[in-house]
Coordinates of C-alpha atoms and ligand atoms in Angstrom, one line a residue:
X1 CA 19.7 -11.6 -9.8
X2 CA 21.3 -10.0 -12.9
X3 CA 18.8 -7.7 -15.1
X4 CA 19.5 -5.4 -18.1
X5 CA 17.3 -2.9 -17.8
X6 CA 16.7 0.4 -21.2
X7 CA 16.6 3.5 -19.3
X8 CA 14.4 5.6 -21.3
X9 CA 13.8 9.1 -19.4
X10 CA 12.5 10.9 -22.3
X11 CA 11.6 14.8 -22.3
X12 CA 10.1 17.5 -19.7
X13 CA 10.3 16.2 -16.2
X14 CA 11.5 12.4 -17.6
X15 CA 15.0 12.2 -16.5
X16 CA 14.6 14.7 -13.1
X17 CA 12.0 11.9 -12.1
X18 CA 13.5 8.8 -13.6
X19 CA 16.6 9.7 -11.7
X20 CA 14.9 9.3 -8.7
X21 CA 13.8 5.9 -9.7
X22 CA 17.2 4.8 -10.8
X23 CA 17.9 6.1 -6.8
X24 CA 15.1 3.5 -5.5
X25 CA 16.2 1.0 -7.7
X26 CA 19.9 1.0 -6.5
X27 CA 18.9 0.8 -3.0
X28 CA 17.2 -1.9 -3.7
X29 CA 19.5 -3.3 -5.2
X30 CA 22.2 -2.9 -2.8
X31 CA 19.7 -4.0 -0.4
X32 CA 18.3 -7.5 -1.6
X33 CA 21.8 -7.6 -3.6
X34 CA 20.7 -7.6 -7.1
X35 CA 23.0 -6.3 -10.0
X36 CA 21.0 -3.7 -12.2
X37 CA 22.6 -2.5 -15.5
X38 CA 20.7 0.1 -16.8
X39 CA 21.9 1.1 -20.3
X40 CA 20.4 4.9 -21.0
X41 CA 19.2 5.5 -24.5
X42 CA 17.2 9.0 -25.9
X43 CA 13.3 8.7 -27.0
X44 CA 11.0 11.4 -27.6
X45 CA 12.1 14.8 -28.4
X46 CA 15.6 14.7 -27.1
X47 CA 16.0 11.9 -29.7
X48 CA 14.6 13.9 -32.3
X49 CA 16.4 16.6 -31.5
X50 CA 20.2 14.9 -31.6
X51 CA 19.5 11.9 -34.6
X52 CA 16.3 13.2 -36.4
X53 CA 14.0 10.7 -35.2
X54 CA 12.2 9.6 -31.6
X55 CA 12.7 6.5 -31.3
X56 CA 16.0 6.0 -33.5
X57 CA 18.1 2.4 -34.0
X58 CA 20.4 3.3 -31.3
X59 CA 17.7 3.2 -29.2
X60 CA 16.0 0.6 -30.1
X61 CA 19.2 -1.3 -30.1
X62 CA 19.3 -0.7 -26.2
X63 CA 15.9 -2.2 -25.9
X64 CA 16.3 -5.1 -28.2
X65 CA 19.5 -6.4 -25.6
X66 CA 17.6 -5.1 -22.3
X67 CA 15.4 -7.6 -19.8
X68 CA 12.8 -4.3 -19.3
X69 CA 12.3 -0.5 -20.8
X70 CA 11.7 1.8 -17.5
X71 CA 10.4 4.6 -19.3
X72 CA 10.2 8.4 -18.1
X73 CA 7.7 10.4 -20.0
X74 CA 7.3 12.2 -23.5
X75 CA 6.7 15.2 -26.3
X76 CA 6.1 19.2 -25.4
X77 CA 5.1 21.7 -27.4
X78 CA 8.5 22.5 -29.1
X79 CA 7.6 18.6 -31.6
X80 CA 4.1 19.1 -31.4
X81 CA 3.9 20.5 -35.0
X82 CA 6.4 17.7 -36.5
X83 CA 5.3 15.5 -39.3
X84 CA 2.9 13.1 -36.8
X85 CA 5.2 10.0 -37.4
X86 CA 8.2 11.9 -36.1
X87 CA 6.2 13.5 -33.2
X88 CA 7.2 11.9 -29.8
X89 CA 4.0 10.2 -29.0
X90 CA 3.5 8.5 -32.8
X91 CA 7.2 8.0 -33.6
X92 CA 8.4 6.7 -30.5
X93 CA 5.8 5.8 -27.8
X94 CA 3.1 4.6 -30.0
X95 CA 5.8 2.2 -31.8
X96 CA 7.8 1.0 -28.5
X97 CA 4.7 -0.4 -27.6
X98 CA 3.3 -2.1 -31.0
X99 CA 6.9 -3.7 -32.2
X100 CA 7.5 -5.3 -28.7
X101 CA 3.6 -6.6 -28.5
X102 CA 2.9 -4.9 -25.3
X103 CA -1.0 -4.7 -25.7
X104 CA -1.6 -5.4 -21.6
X105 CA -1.9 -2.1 -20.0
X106 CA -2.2 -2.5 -16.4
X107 CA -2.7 0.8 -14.6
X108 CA -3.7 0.7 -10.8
X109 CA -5.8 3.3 -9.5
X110 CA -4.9 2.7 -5.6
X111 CA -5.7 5.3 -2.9
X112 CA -2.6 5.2 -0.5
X113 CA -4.2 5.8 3.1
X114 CA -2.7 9.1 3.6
X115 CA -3.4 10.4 0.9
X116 CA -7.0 10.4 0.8
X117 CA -7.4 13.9 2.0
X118 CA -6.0 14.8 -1.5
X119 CA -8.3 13.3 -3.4
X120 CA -10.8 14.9 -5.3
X121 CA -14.0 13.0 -3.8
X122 CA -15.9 13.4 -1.0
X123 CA -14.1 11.0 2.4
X124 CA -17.4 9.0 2.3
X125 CA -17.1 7.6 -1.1
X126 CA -14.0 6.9 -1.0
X127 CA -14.4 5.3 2.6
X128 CA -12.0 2.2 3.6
X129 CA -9.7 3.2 0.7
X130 CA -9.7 2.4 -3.2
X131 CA -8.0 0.0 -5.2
X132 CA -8.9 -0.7 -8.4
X133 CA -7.0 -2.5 -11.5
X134 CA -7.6 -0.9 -15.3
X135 CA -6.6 -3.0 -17.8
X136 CA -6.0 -1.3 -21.0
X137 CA -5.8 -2.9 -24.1
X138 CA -3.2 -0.8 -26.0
X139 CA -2.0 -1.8 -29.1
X140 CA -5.2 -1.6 -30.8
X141 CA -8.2 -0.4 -31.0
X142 CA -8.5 3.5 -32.9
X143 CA -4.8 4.1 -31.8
X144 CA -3.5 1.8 -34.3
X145 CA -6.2 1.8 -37.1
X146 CA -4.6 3.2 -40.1
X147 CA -4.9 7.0 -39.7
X148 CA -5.3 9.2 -42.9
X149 CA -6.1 12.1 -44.3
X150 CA -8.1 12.3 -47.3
X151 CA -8.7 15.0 -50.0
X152 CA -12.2 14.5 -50.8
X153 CA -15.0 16.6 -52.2
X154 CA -18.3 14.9 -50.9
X155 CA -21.4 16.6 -51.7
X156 CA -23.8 15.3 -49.1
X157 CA -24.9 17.1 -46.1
X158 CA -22.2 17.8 -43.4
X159 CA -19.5 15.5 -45.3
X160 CA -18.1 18.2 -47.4
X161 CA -14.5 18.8 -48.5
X162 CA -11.4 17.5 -46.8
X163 CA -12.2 14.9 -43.6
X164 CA -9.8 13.2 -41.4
X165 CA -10.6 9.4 -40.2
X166 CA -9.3 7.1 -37.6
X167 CA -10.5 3.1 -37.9
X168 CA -11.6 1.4 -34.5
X169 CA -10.5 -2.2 -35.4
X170 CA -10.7 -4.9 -32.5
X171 CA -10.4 -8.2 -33.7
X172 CA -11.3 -11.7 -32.0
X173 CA -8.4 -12.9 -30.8
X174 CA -7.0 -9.2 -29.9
X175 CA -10.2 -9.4 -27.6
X176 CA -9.4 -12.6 -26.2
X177 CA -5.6 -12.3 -25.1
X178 CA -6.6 -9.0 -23.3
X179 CA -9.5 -11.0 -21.7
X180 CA -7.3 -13.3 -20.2
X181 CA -4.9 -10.4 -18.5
X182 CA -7.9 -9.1 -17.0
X183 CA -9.5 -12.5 -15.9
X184 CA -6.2 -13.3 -14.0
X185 CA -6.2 -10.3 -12.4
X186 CA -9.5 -11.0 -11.3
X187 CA -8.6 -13.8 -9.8
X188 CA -6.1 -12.7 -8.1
X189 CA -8.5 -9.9 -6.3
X190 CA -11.6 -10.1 -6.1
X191 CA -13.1 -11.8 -8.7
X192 CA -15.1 -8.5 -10.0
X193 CA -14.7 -7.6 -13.6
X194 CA -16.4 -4.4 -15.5
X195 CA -15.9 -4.3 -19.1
X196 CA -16.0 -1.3 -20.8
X197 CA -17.4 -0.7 -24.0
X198 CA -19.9 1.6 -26.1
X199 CA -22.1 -1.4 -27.5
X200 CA -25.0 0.8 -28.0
X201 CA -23.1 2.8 -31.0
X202 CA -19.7 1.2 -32.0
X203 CA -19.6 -2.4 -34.0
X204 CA -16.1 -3.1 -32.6
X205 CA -17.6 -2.4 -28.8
X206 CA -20.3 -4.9 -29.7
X207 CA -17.8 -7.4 -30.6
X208 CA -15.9 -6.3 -27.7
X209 CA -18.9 -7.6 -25.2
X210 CA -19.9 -10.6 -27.3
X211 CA -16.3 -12.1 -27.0
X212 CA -15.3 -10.8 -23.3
X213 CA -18.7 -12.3 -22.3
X214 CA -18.2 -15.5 -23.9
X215 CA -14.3 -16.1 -22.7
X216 CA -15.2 -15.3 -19.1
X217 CA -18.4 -17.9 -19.6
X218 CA -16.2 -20.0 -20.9
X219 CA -12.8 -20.0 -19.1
X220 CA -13.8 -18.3 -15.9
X221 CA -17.5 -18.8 -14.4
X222 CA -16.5 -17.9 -10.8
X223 CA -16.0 -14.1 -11.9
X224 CA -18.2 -12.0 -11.7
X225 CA -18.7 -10.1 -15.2
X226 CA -20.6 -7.0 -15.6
X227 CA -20.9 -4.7 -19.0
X228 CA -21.0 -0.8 -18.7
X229 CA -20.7 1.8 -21.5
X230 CA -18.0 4.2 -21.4
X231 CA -20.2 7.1 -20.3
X232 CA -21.4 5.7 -17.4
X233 CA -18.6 4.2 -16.4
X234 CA -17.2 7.3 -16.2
X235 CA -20.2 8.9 -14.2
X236 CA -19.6 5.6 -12.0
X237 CA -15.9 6.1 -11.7
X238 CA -16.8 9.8 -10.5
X239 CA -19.4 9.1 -8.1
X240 CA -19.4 5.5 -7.1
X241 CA -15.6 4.1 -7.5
X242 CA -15.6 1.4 -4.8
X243 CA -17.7 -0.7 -6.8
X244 CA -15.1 -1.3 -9.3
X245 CA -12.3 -4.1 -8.6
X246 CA -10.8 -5.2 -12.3
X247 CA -11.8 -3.0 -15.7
X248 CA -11.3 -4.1 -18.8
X249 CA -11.0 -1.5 -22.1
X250 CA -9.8 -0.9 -25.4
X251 CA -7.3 2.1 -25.8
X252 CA -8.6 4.8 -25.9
X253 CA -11.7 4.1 -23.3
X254 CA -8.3 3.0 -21.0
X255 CA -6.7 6.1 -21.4
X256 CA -9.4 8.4 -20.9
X257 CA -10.8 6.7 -17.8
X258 CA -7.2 6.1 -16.2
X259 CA -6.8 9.7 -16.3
X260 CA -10.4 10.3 -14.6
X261 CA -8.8 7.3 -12.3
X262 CA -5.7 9.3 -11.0
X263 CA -7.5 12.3 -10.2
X264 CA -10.0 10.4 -8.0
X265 CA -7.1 9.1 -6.2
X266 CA -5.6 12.7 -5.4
X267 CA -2.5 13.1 -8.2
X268 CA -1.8 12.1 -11.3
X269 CA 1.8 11.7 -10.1
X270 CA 0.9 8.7 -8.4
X271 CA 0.1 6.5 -11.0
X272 CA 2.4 3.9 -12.5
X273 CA 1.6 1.3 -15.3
X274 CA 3.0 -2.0 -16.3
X275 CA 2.7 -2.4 -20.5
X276 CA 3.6 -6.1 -21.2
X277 CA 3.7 -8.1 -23.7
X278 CA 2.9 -11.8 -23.3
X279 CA 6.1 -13.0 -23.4
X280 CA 6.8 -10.9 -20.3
X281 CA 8.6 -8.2 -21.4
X282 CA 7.4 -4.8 -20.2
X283 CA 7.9 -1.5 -20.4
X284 CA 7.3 0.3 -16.9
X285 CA 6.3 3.9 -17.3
X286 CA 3.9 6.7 -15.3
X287 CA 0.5 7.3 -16.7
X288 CA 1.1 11.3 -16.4
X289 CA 3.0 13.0 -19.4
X290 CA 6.2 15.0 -19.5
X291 CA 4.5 18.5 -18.0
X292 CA 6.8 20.7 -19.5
X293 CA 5.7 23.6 -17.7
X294 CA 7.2 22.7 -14.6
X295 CA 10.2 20.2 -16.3
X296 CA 14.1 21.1 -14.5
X297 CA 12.0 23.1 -11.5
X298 CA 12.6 20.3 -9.1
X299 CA 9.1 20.1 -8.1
X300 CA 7.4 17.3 -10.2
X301 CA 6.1 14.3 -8.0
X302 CA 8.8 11.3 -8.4
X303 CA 6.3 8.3 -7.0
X304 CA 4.2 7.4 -10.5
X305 CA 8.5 7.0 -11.8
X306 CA 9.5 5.3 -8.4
X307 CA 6.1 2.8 -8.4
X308 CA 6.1 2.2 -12.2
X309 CA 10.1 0.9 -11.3
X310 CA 8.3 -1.3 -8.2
X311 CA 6.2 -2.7 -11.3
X312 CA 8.9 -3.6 -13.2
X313 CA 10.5 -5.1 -10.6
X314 CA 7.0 -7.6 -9.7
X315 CA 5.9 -8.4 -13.2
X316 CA 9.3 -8.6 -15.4
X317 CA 11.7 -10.2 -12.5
X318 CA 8.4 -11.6 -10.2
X319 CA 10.9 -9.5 -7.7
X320 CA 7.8 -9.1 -5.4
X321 CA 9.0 -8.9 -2.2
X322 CA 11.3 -5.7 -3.7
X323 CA 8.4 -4.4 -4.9
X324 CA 6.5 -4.8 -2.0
X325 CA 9.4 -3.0 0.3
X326 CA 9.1 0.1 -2.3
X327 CA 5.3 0.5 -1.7
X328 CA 6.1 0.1 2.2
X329 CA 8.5 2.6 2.1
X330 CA 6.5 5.3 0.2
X331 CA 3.7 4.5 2.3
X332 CA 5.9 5.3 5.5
X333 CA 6.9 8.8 3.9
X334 CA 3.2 9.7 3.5
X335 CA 2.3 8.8 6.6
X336 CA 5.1 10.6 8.2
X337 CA 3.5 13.9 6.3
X338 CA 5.6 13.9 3.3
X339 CA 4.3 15.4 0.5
X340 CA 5.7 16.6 -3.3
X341 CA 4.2 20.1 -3.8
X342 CA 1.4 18.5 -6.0
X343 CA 0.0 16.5 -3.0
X344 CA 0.1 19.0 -0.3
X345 CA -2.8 21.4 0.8
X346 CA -3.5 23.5 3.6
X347 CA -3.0 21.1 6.4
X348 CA 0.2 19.8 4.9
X349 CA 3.0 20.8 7.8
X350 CA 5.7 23.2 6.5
X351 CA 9.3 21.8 5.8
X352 CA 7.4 18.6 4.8
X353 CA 7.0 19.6 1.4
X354 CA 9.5 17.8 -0.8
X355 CA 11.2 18.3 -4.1
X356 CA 11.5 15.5 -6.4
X357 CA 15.5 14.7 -5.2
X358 CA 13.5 15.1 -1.7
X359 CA 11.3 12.8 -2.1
X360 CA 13.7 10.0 -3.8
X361 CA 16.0 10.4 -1.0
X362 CA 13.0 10.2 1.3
X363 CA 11.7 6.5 -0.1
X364 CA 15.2 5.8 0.0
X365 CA 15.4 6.5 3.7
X366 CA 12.4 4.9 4.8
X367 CA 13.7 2.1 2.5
X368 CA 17.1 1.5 4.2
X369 CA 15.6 1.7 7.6
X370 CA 12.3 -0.5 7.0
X371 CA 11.9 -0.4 11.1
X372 CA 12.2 3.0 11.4
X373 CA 9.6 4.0 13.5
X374 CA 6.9 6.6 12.6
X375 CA 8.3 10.2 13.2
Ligands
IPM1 C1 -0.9 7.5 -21.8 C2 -0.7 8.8 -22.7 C3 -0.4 8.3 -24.1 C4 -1.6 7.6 -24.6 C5 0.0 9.5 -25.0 C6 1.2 10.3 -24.5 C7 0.1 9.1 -26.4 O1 -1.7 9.6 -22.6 O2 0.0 6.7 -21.8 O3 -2.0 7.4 -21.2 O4 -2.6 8.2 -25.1 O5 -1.6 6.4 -24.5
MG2 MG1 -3.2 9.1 -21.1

């Protein structure tokens, strides 16, 4: 199989990650003889820095000819006081993922055996594993209600003087398509959805249960549907996560909760997501940001990159036997002890403490040699 793929690294720790899920990838494809051409383009800062603009044509351009985006991360302080449409986030990532319609978020929140000594929760509620789906809805909601800024002198109460506003807006049928995502997920687990909402204060969340309720009542009676505001969802998340298989959100809810998500499951460096639109087309990136503090130290965890590229490889080329082999083989170097420095803690052996290159030559290894035995 032939794929283009838009290699978009971005800023911070983007390309010393992303390079170690261009490694994966070409051991994959050497292995299950595939022909990636990735075609590297600037986003974020980096882009702003050399044309003026985050996301500029040439990079779009790249994207507009490519089969995927496989996306690194973006922004740091040095653009955080730009004019907000040329900031990294609301001039590049924002707009990637409204002009190619990707409004299915799918971020898994998995606990990978090993690992569960890293997480943050107690063994016992965390006991047989986790695995849990988020589907965020993400190219609506209050992210993409006009934003503005108003000069105004009001005279009542609190609402004095100059006031900022963001508009939740969630129509029907934006409700519906991201309904459907979720529902076949569902299905394909175990039939378990949560849908998340704040019904008891927001008109769009009220519309938000009223139509989720009525397309799962509708299309899908077999799953099992249950309604939770955000608040609790987030005290259930915490304290109880095995209940959860399949949640559905708007934006915002989505990105606050997968956050809450990763740390449950020991790193935010472990957490990919898939961002497709419906004709397929997707843009692959890790939930965690550009952590510019530690960008070009060689330390950063490479797996949310490397897992985000296993992703790509399932849901825009339904590669899944590659992806599967990826997961396999990251799951071998944890069980073997391997850890990036992010992972490790006091019973972590010394010398088993990777670097990022470390760790992408380690999945690599345990990639090539898929019988190698445990160490
Ligand atoms: C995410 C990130 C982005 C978001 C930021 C960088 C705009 O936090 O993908 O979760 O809020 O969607
Ligand atoms: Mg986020």
């Amino acid at each position: 199989m032939k794929k283009r793929i838009a290699v978009l690294a971005g800023d911070g720790i983007g390309p010393e990650i992303m390079k170690e899920g261009l490694k994966v990838l070409d051991a994959i494809a050497k292995q299950f003889d595939h022909i990636f051409d990735y075609k590297e383009a600037l986003v974020g800062g980096c882009a702003y820095d050399k044309y003026g603009h985050p996301l500029p044509d040439e990079t779009k351009e790249v994207c507009n000819n490519s089969d995927a985006i496989y996306f690194g991360a973006v922004g740091g302080p040095k653009w955080e006081n730009l004019p907000p449409e040329l900031t990294p986030e609301r001039g590049a990532l924002l707009p990637l993922r409204g002009t190619y319609n990707l409004f299915a978020n799918l971020r898994p929140a998995i606990i990978f055996g090993p690992l569960a000594d890293a997480a943050s929760l107690k063994s016992e509620r965390l006991e047989g594993g986790l695995d849990i789906l988020i589907v965020r809805e993400l190219t609506g909601g209050i992210y993409f209600g006009r934003n503005k800024v108003k000069t105004l002198t009001l005279h009542e109460g609190a609402m004095q003087g100059n006031y900022a506003v963001d508009y939740m807006i969630y129509s029907v049928p934006e409700i519906e398509r991201i309904a459907a995502v979720a529902c076949d997920a569902a299905m394909k687990r175990n039939k378990k959805l949560t849908s998340v909402d704040k019904a008891n204060v927001l008109e769009s969340s009220k519309l938000w249960r009223k139509i989720i309720t009525e397309y799962v009542q509708a299309h899908f009676p077999q799953i099992q549907l249950n309604h939770m505001y955000v608040d609790n969802a987030a005290m259930q998340l915490a304290t109880n996560p095995k209940q959860f298989d399949v949640i559905v959100t708007g934006n915002m809810f989505g990105d606050i909760l997968s956050d809450l998500a990763s740390a449950i499951t020991g790193s935010i460096g472990m957490l990919p997501s898939a961002s497709l639109a419906r004709t397929g087309f997707g843009l692959f990136e890790p939930i965690h940001g550009s952590a510019p503090d530690i960008a070009g130290l060689n330390k950063a965890n490479p797996l949310a990159q490397i897992l985000s590229g296993a992703m790509m490889l399932k849901y825009a080329f339904g590669l899944n036997r590659e992806s599967k082999a990826i997961e396999e083989a990251i799951m071998k170097a944890l069980e073997n002890g391997y850890r990036t420095a992010d992972l490790a803690n006091k019973t972590t052996q010394k010398g088993k403490i990777l670097s990022t290159s470390q760790m992408g030559d380690k999945v690599v290894e345990y990639l090539s040699n898929a019988g190698l035995e445990t160490e």
